[in-house]
PDB file of C-alpha atoms and ligand atoms in Angstrom:
ATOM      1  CA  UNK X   1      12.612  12.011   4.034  1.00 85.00           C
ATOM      2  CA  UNK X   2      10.898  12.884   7.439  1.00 89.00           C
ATOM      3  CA  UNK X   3       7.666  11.725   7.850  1.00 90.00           C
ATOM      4  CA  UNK X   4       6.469  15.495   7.372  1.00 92.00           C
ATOM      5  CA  UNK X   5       8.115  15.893   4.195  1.00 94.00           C
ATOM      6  CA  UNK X   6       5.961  12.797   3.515  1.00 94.00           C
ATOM      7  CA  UNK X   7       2.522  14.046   4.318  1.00 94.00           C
ATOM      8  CA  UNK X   8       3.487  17.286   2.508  1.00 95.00           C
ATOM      9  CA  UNK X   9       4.553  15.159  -0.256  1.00 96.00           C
ATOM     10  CA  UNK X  10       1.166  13.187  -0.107  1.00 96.00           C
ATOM     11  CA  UNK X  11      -0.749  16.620  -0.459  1.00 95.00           C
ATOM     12  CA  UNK X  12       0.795  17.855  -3.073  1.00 97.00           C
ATOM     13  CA  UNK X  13       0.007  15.111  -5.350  1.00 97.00           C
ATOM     14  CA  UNK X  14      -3.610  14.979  -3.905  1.00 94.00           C
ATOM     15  CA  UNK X  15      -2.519  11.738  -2.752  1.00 95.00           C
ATOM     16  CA  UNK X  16      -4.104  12.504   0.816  1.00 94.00           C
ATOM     17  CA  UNK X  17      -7.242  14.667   0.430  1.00 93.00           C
ATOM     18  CA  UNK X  18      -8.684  16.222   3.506  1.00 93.00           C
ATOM     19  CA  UNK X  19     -12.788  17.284   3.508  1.00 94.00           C
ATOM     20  CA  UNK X  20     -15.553  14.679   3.955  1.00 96.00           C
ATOM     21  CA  UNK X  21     -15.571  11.628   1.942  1.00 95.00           C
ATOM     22  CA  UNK X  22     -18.239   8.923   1.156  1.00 94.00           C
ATOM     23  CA  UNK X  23     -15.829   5.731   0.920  1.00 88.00           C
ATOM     24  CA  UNK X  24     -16.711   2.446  -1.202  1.00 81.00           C
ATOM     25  CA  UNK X  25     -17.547   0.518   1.944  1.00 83.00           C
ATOM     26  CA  UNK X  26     -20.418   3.625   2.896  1.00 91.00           C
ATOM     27  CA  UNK X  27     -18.364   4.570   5.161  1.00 92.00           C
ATOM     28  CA  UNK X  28     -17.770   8.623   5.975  1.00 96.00           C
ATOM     29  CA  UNK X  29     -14.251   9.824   6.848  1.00 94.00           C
ATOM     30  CA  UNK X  30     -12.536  13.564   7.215  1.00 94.00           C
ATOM     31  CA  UNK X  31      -9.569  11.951   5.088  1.00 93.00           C
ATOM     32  CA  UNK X  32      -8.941  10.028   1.897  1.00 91.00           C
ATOM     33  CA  UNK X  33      -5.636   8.363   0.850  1.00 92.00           C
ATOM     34  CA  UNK X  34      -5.148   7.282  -2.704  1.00 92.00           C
ATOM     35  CA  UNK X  35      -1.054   6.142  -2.997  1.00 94.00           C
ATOM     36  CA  UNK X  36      -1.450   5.704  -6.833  1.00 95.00           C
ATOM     37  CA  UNK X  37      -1.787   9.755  -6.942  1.00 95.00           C
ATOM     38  CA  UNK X  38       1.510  10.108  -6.031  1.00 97.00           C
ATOM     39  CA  UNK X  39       3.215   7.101  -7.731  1.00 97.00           C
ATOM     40  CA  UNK X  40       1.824   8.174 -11.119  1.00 97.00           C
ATOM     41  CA  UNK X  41       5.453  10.130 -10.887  1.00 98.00           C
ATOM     42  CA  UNK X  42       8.189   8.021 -11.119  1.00 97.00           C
ATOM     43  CA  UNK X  43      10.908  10.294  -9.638  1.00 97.00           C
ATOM     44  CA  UNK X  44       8.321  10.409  -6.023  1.00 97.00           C
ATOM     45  CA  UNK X  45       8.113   6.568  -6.456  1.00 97.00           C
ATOM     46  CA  UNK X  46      11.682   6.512  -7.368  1.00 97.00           C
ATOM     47  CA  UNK X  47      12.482   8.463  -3.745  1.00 96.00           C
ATOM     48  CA  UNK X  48       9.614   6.570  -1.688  1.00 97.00           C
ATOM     49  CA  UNK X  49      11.296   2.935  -3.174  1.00 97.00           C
ATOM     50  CA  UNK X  50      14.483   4.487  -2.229  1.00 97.00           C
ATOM     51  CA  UNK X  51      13.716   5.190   1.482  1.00 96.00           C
ATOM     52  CA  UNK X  52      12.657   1.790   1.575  1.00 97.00           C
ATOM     53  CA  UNK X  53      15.169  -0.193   0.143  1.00 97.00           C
ATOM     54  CA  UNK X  54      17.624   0.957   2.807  1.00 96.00           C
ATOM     55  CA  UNK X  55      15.723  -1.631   4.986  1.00 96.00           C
ATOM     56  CA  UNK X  56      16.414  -4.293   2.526  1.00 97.00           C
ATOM     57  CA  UNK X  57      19.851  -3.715   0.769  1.00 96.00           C
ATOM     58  CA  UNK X  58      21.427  -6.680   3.053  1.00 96.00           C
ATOM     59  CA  UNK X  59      19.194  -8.987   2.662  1.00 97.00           C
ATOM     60  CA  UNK X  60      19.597 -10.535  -0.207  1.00 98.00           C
ATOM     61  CA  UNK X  61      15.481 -10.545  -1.648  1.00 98.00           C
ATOM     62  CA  UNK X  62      15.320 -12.298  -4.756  1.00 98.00           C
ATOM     63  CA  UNK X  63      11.428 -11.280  -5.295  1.00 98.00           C
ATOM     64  CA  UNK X  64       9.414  -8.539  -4.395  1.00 98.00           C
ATOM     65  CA  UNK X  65       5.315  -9.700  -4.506  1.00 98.00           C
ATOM     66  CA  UNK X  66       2.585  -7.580  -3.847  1.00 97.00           C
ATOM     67  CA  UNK X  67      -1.480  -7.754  -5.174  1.00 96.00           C
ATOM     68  CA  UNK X  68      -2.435  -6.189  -8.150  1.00 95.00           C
ATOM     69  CA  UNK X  69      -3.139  -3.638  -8.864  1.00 91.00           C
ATOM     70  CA  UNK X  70      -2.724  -1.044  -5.818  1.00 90.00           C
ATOM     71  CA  UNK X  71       1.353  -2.519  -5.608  1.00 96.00           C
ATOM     72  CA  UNK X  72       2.359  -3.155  -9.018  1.00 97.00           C
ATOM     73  CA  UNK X  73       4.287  -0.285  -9.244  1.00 97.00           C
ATOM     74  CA  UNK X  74       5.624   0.219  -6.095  1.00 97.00           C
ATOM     75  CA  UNK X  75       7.054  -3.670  -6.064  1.00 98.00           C
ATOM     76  CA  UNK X  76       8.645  -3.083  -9.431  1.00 98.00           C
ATOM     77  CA  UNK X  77      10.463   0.677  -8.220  1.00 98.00           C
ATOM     78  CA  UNK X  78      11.469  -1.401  -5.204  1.00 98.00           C
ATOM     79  CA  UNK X  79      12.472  -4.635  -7.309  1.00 98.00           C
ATOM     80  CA  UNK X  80      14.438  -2.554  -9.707  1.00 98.00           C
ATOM     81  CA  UNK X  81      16.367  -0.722  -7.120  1.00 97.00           C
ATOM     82  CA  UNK X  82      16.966  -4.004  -4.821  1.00 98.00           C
ATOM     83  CA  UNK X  83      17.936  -5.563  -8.542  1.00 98.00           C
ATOM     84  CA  UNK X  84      15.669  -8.595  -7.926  1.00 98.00           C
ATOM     85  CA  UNK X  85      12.243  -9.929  -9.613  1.00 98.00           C
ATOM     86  CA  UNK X  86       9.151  -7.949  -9.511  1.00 98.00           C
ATOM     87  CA  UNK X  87       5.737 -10.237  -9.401  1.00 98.00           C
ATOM     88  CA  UNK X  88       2.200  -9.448  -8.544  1.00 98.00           C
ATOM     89  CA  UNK X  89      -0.742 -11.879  -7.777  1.00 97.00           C
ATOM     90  CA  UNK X  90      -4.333 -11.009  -8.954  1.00 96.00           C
ATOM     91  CA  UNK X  91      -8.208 -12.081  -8.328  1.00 93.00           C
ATOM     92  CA  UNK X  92      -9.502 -14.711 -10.292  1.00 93.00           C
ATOM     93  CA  UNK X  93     -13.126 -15.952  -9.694  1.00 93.00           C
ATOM     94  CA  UNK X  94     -12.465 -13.723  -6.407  1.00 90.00           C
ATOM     95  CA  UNK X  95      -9.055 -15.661  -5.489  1.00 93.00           C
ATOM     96  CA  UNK X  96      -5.985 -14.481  -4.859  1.00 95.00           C
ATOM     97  CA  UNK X  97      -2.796 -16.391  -7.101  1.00 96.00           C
ATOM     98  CA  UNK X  98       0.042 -16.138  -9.521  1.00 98.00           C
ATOM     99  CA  UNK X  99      -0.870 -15.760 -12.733  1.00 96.00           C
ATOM    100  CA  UNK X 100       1.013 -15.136 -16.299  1.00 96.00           C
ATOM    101  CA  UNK X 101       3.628 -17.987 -15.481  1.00 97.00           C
ATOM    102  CA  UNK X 102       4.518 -16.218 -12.212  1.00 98.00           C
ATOM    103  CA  UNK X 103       6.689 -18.589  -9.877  1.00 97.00           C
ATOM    104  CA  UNK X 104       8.405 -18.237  -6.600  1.00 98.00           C
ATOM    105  CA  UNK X 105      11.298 -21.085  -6.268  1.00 98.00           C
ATOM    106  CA  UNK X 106      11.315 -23.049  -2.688  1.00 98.00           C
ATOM    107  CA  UNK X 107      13.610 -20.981  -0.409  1.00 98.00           C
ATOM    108  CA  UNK X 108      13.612 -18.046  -2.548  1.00 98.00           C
ATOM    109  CA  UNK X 109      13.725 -14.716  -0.473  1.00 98.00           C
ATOM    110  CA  UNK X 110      10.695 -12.872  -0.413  1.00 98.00           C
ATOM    111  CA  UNK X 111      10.007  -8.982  -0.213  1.00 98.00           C
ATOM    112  CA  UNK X 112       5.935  -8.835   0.425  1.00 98.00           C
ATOM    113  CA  UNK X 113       4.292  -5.074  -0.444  1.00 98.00           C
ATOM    114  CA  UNK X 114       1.356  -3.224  -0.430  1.00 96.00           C
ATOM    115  CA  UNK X 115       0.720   0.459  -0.932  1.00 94.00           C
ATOM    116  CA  UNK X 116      -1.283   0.794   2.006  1.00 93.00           C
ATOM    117  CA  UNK X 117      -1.798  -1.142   4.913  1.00 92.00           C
ATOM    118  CA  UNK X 118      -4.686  -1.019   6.968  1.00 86.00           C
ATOM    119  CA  UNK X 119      -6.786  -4.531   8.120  1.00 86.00           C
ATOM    120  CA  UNK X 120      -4.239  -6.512   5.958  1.00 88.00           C
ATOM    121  CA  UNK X 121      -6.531  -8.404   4.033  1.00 89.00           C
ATOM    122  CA  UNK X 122      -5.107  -8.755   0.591  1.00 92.00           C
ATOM    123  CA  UNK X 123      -1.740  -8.930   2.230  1.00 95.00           C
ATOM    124  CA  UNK X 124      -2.454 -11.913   4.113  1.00 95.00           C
ATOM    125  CA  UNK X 125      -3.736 -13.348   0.920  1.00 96.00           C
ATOM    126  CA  UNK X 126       0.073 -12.852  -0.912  1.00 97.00           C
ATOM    127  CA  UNK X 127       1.528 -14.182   2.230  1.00 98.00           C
ATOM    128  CA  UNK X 128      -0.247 -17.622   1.819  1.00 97.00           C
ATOM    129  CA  UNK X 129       0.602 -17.689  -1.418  1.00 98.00           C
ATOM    130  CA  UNK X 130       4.254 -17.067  -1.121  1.00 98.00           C
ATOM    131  CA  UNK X 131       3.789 -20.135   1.871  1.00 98.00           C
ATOM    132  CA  UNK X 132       1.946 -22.383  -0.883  1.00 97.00           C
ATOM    133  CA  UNK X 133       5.520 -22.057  -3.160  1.00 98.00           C
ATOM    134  CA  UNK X 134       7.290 -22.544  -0.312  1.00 98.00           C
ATOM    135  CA  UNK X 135       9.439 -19.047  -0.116  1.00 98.00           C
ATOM    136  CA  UNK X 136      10.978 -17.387   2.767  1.00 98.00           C
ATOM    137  CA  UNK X 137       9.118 -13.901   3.900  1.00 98.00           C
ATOM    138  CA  UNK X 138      11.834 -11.817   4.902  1.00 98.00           C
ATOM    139  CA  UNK X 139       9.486  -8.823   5.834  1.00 98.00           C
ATOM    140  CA  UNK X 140       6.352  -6.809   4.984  1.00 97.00           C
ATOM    141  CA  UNK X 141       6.807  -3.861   2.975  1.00 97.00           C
ATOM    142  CA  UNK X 142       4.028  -0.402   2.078  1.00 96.00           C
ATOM    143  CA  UNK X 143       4.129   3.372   1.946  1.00 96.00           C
ATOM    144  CA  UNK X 144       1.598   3.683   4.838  1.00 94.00           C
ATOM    145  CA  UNK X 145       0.534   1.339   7.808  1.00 94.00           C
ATOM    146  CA  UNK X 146      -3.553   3.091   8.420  1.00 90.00           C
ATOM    147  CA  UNK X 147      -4.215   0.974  11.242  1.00 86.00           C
ATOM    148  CA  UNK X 148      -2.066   3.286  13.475  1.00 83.00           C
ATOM    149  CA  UNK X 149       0.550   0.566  14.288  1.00 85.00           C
ATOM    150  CA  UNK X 150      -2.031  -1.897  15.120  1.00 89.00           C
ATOM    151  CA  UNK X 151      -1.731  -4.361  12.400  1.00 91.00           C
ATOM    152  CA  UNK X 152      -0.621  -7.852  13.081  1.00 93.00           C
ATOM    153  CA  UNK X 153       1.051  -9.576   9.899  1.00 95.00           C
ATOM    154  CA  UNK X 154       3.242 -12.253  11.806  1.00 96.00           C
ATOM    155  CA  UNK X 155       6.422 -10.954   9.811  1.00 97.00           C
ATOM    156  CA  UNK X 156       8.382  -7.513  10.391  1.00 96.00           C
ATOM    157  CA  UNK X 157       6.551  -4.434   8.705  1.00 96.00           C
ATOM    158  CA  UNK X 158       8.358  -1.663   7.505  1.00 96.00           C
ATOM    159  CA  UNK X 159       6.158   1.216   6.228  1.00 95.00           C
ATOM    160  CA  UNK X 160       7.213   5.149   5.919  1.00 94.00           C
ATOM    161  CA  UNK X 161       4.179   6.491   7.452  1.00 92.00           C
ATOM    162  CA  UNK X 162       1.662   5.670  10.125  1.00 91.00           C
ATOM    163  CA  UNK X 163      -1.652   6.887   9.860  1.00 89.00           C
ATOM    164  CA  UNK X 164      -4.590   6.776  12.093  1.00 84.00           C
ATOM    165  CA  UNK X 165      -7.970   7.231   9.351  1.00 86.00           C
ATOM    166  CA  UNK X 166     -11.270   7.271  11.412  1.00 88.00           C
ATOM    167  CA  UNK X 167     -14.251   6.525   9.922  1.00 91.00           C
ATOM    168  CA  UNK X 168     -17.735   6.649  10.635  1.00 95.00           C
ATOM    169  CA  UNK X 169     -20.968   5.118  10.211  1.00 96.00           C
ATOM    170  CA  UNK X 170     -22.962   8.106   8.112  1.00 96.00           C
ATOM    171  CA  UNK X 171     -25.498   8.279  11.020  1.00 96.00           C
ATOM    172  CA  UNK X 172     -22.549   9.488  13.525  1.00 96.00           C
ATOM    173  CA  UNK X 173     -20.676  10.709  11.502  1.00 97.00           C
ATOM    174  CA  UNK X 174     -19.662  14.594  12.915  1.00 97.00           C
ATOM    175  CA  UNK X 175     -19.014  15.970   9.568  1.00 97.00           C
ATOM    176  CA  UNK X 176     -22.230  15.348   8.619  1.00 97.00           C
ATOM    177  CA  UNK X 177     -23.909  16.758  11.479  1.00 97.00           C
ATOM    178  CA  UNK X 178     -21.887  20.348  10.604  1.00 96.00           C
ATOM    179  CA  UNK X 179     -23.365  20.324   7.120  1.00 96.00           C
ATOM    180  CA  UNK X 180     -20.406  19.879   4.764  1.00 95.00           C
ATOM    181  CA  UNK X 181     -21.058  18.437   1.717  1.00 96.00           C
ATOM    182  CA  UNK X 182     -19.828  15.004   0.952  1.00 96.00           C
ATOM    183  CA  UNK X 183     -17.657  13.946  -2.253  1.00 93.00           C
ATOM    184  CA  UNK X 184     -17.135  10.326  -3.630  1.00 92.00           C
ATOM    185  CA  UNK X 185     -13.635  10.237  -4.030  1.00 85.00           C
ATOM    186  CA  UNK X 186     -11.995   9.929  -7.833  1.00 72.00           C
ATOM    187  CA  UNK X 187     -15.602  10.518  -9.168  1.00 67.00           C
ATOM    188  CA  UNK X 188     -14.689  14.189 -10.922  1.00 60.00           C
ATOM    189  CA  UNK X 189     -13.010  17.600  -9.082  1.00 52.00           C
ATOM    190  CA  UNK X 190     -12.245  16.085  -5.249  1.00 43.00           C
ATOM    191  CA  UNK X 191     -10.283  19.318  -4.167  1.00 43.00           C
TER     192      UNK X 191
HETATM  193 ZN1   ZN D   1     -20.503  12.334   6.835  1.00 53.28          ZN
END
């Protein structure tokens, strides 16, 4: 699928909401992106996994990681079509690691995702993990990259869509300044 088809796709679901939005960090934006929206159906996360598996098929990944709990399903569509292992890590006491017996071998192959992409934080976090166990990062995968292309992983990224979010600081913030009402995303009707 284009990238087109994507944001269409994205809207449908309500995955991407356009207005004015009051964002966990107090932030405002004119956008709001919410991936799980559209992979609560398994035949879009089926088609999403498929277009990117094609980037993968030849190289032999024998785990796909990402954090819990924005990636779990994505890395198991993608592990199940790539026919390898599906893992997630999760916080505890704030830290990133494997839990429930999770391991990754030395030299195993490793797929990293996240849903979306933007500063790379919790990324970076799986990607010193996968280091600690000693596996081999073949590439860095998501739905869509927010920082516009900017981000800097030190291992290929593959993502479907590239999107540029502003934000801004409530006291700039131009939708504010027109008078449209502001909505706190996933808190009841955000249409
Ligand atoms: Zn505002």
């Amino acid at each position: 699928m284009n990238k087109e088809a994507y944001i269409q796709m994205f809207k449908d679901t309500d995955a991407l909401l356009e207005g004015h939005f009051l964002l966990s960090s107090g932030k405002h934006s004119a956008k709001y992106l919410q991936c799980a929206k559209v992979l609560q159906y398994p035949n879009l996360a089926e088609m999403i996994c498929r277009d990117l598996a094609q980037y993968f098929k030849d190289k032999q990944i024998d785990v796909v990681i990402g954090p819990a709990l924005g990636a779990v399903t994505l890395s198991y569509e993608l592990a199940r079509q790539l026919n390898c292992r599906s893992i997630f890590a999760e916080r505890e006491d704030g830290v990133m690691k494997l839990r429930r017996g999770f391991k990754i071998e030395e030299g195993e192959k490793v797929l990293v995702v996240e849903d979306v992409i933007t500063t790379g934080g919790s990324v970076r976090e799986i990607i010193e993990i996968v280091k600690e166990y000693k596996g081999e990062i073949v590439a860095v995968a998501g739905i869509v990259d927010r920082s516009g292309g900017k981000v800097e992983l030190g291992y290929p990224l593959k993502t479907l869509l590239t999107l540029e979010i502003e934000t801004y600081e409530p006291e700039e913030c131009p939708l504010c300044k027109e008078g449209i009402p502001i909505v706190k995303p996933g808190s009841r009707k955000s249409k």
